[in-house]
PDB file of C-alpha atoms in Angstrom:
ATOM      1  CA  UNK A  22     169.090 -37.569  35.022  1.00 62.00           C
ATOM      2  CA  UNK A  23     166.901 -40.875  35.788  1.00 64.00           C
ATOM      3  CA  UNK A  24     167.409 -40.056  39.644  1.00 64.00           C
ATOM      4  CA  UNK A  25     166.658 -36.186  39.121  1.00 56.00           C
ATOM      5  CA  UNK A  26     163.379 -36.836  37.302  1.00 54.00           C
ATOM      6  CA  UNK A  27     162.228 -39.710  39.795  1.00 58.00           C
ATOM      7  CA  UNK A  28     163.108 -36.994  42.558  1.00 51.00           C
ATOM      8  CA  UNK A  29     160.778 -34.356  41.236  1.00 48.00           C
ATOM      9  CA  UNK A  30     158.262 -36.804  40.229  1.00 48.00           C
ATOM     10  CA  UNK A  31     158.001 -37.508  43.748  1.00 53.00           C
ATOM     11  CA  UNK A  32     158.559 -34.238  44.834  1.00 50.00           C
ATOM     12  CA  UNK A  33     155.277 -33.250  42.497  1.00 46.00           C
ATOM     13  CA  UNK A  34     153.169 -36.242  44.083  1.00 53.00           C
ATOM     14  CA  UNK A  35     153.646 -35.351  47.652  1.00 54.00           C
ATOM     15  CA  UNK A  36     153.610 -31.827  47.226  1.00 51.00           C
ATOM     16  CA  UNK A  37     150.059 -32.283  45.536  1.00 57.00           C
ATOM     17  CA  UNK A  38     149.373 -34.537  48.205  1.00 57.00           C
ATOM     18  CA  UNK A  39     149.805 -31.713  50.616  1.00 51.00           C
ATOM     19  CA  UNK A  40     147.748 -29.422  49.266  1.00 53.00           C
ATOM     20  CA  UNK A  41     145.166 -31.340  48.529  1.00 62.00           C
ATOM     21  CA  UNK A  42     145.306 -32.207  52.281  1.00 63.00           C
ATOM     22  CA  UNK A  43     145.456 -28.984  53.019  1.00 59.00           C
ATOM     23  CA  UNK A  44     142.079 -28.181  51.178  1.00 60.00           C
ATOM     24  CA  UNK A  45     140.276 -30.857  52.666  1.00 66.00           C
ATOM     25  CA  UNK A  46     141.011 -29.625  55.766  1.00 64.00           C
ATOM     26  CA  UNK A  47     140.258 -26.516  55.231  1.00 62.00           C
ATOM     27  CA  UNK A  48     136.380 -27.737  53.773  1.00 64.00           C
ATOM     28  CA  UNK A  49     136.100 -29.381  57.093  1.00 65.00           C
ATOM     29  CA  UNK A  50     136.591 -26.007  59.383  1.00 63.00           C
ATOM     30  CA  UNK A  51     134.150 -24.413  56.794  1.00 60.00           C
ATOM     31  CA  UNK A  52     131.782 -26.628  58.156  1.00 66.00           C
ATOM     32  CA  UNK A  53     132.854 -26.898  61.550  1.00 66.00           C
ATOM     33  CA  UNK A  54     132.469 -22.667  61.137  1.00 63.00           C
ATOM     34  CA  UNK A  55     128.794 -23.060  59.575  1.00 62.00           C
ATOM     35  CA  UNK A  56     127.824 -25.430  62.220  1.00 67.00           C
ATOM     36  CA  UNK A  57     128.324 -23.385  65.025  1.00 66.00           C
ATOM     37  CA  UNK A  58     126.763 -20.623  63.735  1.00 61.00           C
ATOM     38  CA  UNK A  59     123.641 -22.359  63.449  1.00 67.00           C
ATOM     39  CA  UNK A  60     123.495 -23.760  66.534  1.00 69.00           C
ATOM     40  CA  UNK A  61     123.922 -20.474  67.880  1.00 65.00           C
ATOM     41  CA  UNK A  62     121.002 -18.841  65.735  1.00 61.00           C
ATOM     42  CA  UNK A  63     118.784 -22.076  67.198  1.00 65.00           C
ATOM     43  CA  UNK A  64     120.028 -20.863  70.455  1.00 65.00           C
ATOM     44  CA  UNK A  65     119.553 -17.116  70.039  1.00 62.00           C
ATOM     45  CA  UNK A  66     115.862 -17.665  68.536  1.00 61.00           C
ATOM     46  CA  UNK A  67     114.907 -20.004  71.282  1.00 65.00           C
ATOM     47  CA  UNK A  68     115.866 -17.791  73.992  1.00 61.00           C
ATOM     48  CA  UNK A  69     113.913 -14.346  72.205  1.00 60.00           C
ATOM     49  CA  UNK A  70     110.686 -16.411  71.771  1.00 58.00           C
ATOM     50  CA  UNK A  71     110.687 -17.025  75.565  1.00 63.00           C
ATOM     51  CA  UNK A  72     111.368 -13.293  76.179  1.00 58.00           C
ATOM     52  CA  UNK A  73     108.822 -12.020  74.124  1.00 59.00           C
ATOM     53  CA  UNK A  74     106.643 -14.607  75.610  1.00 61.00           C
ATOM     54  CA  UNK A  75     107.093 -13.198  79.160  1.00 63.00           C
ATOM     55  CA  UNK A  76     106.683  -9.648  77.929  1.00 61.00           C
ATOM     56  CA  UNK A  77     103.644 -10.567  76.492  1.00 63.00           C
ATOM     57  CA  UNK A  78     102.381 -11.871  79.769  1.00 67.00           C
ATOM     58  CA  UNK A  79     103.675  -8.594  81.363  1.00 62.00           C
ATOM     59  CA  UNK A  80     101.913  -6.430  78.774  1.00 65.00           C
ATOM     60  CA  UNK A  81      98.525  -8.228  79.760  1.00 67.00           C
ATOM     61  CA  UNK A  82      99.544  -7.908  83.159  1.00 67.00           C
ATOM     62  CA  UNK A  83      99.967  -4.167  82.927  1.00 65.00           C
ATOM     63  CA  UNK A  84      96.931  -3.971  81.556  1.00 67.00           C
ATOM     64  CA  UNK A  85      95.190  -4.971  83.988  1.00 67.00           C
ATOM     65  CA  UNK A  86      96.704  -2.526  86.686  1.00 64.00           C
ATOM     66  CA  UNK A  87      95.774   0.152  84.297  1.00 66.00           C
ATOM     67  CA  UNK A  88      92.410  -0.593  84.021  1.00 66.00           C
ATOM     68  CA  UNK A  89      91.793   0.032  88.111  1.00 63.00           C
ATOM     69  CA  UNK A  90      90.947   3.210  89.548  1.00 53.00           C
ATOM     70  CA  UNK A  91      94.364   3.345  91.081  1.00 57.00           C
ATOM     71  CA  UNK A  92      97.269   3.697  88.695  1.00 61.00           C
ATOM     72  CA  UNK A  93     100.290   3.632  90.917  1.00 62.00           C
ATOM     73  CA  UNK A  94     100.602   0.140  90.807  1.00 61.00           C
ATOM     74  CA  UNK A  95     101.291   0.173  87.770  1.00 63.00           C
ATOM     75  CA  UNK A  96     104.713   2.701  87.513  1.00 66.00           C
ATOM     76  CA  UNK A  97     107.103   0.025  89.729  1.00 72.00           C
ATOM     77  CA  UNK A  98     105.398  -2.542  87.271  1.00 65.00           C
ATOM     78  CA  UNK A  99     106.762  -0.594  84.319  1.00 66.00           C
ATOM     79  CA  UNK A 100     109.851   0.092  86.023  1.00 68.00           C
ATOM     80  CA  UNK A 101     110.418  -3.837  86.331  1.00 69.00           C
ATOM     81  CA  UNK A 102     109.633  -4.295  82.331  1.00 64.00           C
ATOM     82  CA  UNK A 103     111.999  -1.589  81.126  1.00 63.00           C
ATOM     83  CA  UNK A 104     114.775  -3.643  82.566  1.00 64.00           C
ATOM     84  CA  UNK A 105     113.635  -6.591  81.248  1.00 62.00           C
ATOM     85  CA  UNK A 106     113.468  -5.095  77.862  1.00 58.00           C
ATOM     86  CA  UNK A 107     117.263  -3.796  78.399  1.00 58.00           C
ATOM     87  CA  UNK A 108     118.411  -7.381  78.913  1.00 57.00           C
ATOM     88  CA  UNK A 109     116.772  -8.305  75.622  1.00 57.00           C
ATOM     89  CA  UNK A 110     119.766  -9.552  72.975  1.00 54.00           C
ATOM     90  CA  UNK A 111     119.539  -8.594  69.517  1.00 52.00           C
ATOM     91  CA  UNK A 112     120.476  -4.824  70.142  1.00 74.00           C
ATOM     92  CA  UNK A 113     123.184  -4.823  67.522  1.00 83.00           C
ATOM     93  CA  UNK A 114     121.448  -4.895  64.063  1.00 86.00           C
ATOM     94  CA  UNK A 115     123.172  -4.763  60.879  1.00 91.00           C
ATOM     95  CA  UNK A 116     120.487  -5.691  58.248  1.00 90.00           C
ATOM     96  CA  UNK A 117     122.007  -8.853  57.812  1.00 91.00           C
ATOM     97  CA  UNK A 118     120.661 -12.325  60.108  1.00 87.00           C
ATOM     98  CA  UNK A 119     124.531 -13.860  60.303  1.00 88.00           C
ATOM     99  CA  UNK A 120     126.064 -10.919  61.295  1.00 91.00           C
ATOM    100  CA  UNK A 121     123.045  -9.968  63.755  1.00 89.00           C
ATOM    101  CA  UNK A 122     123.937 -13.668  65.266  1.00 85.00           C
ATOM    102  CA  UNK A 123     127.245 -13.658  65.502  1.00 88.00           C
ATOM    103  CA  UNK A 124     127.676 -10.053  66.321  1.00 91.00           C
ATOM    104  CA  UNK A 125     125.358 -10.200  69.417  1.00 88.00           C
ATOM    105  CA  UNK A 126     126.445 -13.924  70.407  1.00 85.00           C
ATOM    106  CA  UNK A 127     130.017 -12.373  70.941  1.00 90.00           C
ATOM    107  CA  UNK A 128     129.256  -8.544  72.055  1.00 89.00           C
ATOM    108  CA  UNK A 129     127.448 -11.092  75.282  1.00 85.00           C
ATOM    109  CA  UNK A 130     130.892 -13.374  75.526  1.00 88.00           C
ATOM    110  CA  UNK A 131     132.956 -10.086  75.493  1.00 91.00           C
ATOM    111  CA  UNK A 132     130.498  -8.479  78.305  1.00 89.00           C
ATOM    112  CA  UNK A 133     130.930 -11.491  80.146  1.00 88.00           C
ATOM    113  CA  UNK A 134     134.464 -10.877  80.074  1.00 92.00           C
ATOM    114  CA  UNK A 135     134.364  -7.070  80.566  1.00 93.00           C
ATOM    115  CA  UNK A 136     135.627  -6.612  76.930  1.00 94.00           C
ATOM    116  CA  UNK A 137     134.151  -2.995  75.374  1.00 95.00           C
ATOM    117  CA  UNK A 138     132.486  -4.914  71.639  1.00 95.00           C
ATOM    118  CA  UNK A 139     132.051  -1.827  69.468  1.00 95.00           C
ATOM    119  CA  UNK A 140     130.423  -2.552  66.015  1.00 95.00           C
ATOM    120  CA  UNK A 141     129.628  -0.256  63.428  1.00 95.00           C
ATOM    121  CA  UNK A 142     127.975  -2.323  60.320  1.00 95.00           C
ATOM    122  CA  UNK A 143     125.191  -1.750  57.357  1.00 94.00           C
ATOM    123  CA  UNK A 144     125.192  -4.973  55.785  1.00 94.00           C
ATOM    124  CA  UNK A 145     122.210  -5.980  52.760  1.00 93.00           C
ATOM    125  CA  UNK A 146     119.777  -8.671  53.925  1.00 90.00           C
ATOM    126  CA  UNK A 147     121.748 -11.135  51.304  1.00 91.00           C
ATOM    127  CA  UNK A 148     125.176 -10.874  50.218  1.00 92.00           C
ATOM    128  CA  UNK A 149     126.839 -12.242  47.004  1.00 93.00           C
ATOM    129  CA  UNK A 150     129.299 -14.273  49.086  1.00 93.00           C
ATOM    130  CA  UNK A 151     128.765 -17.732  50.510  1.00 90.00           C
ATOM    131  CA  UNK A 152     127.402 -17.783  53.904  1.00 86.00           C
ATOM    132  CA  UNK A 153     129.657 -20.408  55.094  1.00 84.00           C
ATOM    133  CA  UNK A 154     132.202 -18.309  53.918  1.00 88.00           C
ATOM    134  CA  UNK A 155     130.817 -15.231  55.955  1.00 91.00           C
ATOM    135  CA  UNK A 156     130.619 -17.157  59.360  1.00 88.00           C
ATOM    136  CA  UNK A 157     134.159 -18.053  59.084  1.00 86.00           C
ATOM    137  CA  UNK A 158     135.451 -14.937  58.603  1.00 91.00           C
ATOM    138  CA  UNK A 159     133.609 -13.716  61.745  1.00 92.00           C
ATOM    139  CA  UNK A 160     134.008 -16.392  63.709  1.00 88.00           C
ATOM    140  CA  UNK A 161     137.634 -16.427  63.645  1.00 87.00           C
ATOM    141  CA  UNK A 162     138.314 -13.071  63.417  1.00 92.00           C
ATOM    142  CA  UNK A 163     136.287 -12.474  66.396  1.00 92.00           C
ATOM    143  CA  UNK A 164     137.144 -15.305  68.656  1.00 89.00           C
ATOM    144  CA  UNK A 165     140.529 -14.290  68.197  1.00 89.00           C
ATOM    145  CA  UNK A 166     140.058 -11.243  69.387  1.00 92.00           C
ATOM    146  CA  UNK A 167     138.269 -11.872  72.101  1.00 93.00           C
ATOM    147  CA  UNK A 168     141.367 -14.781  72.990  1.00 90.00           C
ATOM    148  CA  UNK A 169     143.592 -11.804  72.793  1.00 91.00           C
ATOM    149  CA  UNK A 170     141.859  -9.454  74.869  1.00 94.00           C
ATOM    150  CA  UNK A 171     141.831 -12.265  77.689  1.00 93.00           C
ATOM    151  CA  UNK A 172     145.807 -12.094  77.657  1.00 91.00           C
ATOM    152  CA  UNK A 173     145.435  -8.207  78.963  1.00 93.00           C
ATOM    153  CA  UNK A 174     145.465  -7.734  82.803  1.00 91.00           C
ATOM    154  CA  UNK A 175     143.943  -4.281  82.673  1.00 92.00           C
ATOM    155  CA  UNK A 176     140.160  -4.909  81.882  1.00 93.00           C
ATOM    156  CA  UNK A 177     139.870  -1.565  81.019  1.00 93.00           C
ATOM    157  CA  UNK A 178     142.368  -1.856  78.320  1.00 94.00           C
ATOM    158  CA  UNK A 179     140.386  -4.588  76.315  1.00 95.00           C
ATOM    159  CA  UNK A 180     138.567  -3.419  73.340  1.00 96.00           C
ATOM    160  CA  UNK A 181     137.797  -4.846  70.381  1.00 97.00           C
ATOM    161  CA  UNK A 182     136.275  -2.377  67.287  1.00 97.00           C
ATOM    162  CA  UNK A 183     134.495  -3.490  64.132  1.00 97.00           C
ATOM    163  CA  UNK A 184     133.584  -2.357  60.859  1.00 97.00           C
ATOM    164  CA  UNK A 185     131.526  -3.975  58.317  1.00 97.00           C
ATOM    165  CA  UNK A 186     129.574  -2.435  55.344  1.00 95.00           C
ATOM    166  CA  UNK A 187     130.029  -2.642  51.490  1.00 95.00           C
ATOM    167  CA  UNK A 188     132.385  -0.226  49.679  1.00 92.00           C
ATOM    168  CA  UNK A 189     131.953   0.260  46.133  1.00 89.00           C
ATOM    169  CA  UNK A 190     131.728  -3.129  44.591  1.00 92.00           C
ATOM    170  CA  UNK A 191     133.578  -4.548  47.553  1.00 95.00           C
ATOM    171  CA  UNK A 192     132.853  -5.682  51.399  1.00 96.00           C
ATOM    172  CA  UNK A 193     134.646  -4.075  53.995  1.00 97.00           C
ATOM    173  CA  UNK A 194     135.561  -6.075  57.334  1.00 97.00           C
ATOM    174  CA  UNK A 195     137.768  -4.337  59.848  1.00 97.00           C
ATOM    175  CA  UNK A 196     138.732  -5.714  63.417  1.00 96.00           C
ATOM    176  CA  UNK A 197     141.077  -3.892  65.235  1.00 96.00           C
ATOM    177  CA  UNK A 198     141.743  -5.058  69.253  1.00 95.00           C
ATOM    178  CA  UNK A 199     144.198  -4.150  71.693  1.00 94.00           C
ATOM    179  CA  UNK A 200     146.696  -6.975  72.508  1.00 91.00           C
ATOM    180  CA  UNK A 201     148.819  -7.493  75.991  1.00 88.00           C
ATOM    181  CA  UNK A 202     152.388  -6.066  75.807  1.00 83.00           C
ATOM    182  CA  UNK A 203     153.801  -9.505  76.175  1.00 75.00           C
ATOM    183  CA  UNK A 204     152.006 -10.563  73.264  1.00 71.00           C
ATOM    184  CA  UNK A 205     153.349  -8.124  71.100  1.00 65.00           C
ATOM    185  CA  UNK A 206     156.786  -8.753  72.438  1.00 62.00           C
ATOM    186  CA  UNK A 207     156.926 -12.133  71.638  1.00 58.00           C
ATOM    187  CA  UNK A 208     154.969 -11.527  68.349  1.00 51.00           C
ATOM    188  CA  UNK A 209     152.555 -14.562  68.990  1.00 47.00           C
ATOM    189  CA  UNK A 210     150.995 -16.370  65.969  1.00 46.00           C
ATOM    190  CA  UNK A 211     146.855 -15.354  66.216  1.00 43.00           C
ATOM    191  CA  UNK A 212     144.391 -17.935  65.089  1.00 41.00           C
ATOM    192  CA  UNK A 213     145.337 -20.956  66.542  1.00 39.00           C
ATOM    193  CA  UNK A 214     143.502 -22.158  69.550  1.00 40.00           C
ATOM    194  CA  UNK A 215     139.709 -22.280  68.674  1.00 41.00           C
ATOM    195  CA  UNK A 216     137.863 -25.225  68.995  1.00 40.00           C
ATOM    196  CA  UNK A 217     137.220 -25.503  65.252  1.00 36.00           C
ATOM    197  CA  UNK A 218     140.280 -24.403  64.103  1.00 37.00           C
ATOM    198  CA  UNK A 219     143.338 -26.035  64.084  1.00 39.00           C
ATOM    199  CA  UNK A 220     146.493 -24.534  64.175  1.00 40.00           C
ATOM    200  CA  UNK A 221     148.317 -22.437  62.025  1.00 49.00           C
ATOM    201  CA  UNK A 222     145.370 -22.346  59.244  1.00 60.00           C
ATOM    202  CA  UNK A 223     143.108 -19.396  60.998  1.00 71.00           C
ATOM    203  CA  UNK A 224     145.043 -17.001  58.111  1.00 78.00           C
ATOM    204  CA  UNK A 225     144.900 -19.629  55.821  1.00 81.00           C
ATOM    205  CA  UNK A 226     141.766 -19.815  55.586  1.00 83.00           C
ATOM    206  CA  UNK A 227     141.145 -15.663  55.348  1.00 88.00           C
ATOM    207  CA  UNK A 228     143.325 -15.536  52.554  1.00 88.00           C
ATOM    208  CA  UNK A 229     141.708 -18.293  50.796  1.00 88.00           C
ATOM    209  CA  UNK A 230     138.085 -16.577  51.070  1.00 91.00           C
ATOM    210  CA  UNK A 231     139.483 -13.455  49.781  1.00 93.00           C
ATOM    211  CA  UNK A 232     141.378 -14.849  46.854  1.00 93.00           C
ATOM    212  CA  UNK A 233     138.337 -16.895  46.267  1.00 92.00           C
ATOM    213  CA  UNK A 234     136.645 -13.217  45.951  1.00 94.00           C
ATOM    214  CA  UNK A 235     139.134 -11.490  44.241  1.00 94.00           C
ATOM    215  CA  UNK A 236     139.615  -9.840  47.757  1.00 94.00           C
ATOM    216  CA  UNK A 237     142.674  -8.299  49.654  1.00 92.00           C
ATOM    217  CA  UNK A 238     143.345  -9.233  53.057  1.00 93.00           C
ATOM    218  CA  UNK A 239     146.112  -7.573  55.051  1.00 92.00           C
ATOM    219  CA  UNK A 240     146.929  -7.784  59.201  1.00 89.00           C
ATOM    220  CA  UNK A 241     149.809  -6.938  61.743  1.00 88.00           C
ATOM    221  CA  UNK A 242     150.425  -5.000  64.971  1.00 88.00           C
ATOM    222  CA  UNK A 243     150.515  -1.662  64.945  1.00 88.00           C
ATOM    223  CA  UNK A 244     150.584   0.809  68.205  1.00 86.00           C
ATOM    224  CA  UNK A 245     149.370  -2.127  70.748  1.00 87.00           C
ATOM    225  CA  UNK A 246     146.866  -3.406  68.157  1.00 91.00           C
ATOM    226  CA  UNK A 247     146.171  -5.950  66.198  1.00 92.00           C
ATOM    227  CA  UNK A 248     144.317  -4.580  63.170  1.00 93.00           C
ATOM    228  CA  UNK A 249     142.929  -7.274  60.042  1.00 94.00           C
ATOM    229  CA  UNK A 250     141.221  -5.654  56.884  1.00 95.00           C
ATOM    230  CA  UNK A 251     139.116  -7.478  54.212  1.00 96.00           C
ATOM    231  CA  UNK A 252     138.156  -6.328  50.843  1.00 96.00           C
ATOM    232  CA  UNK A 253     135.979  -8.683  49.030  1.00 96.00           C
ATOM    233  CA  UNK A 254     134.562  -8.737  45.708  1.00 95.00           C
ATOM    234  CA  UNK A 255     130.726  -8.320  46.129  1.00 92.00           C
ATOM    235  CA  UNK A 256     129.455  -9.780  42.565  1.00 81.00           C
ATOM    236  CA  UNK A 257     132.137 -12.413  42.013  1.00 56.00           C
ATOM    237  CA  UNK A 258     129.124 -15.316  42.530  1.00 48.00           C
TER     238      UNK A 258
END
């Protein structure tokens, strides 16, 4: 009985140990998370004060052409700042600044990698849950997808859809992308090669946020997909 009880003393320790490990780590990719999403908003507002710089210079600029006798100057001119404008980032807009970041930070990496980056979102300017937590849940989700998508051959084939708005008391995330056959065949683990996220706690760390929000969180393959849904508890802070 002495050696069973000094067994599960120590059995108690180091599983605490664990866990508590476990949390700590998890605290540092929260922050690792948060950090990268403000050095991306830094970036992002940086690079649309110099753009609306130049098309202020090109408004003044048009101006002037308008102002002479001769107009037709002035339509190639106008021409040139339309695609300007086209180029300018920011065209997804949800109502809420994180989301607007990281929404149009990634619909530019999936371009890059001729990924189609649907979103459909109507977010509130502030929401009840933690913005550190917020950024991690996109991040991840996100990256992953976008990791995924890479594995596919056909460009045409990648696609990654998202939905985001609040339902009832709750806010809905969906992100649904199509995955490589291969990948589905050898039912690869998701989540595990980001920079700030180490492996095997990318669904760890999901699940935490929504128990910490009285949330629901379910994921899986289904018909070439990988499809994750979030319900979180909008009033729980």
């Amino acid at each position: 009985m002495i050696i069973d009880a000094i067994v599960f003393y120590y059995y108690l320790s180091s599983n605490q140990f664990y866990l508590q490990s476990q949390k700590k780590e998890i605290e540092k990719l929260y922050q690792k998370a948060n950090k990268k999403y403000i050095k991306e908003s830094k970036q992002q507002t940086e690079y649309l004060y110099k753009i609306w710089h130049d098309l202020n210079n090109h408004i003044k600029n048009l101006e002037l052409l308008m102002n002479n006798a001769n107009h037709k100057d002035s339509f190639p001119y106008m021409e040139s700042l339309k695609k300007s404008v086209n180029k300018i980032p920011n065209k997804i807009l949800t109502g809420n600044k994180i989301a607007d970041v990281v929404f149009n930070q990634k619909s530019t990496d999936a371009a890059l990698n001729d990924i189609k980056f649907y979103v459909k979102a109507n977010l509130p300017s502030k929401l009840t849950i933690e913005d550190t937590d917020f950024s991690s849940i996109l991040f991840n989700t996100i990256d992953n997808a976008i990791e995924a998508s890479l594995n596919i051959e056909k460009k045409e084939d990648r696609l990654i859809h998202i939905e985001i708005y609040p339902k009832r008391q709750y806010l809905y995330y969906e992100i649904i992308n199509n995955i490589a056959p291969s990948m589905i065949q050898k039912r690869k683990k998701y989540f595990n090669k980001k920079e700030y996220l180490s492996p095997g706690y990318g669904l760890m760390i999901l699940q935490d946020i929504a128990d910490k929000y009285d949330g629901y969180l379910n994921y899986g393959i289904m018909d070439g997909q990988f499809q994750l849904r979030m319900y979180l508890l909008l009033d729980k802070i």
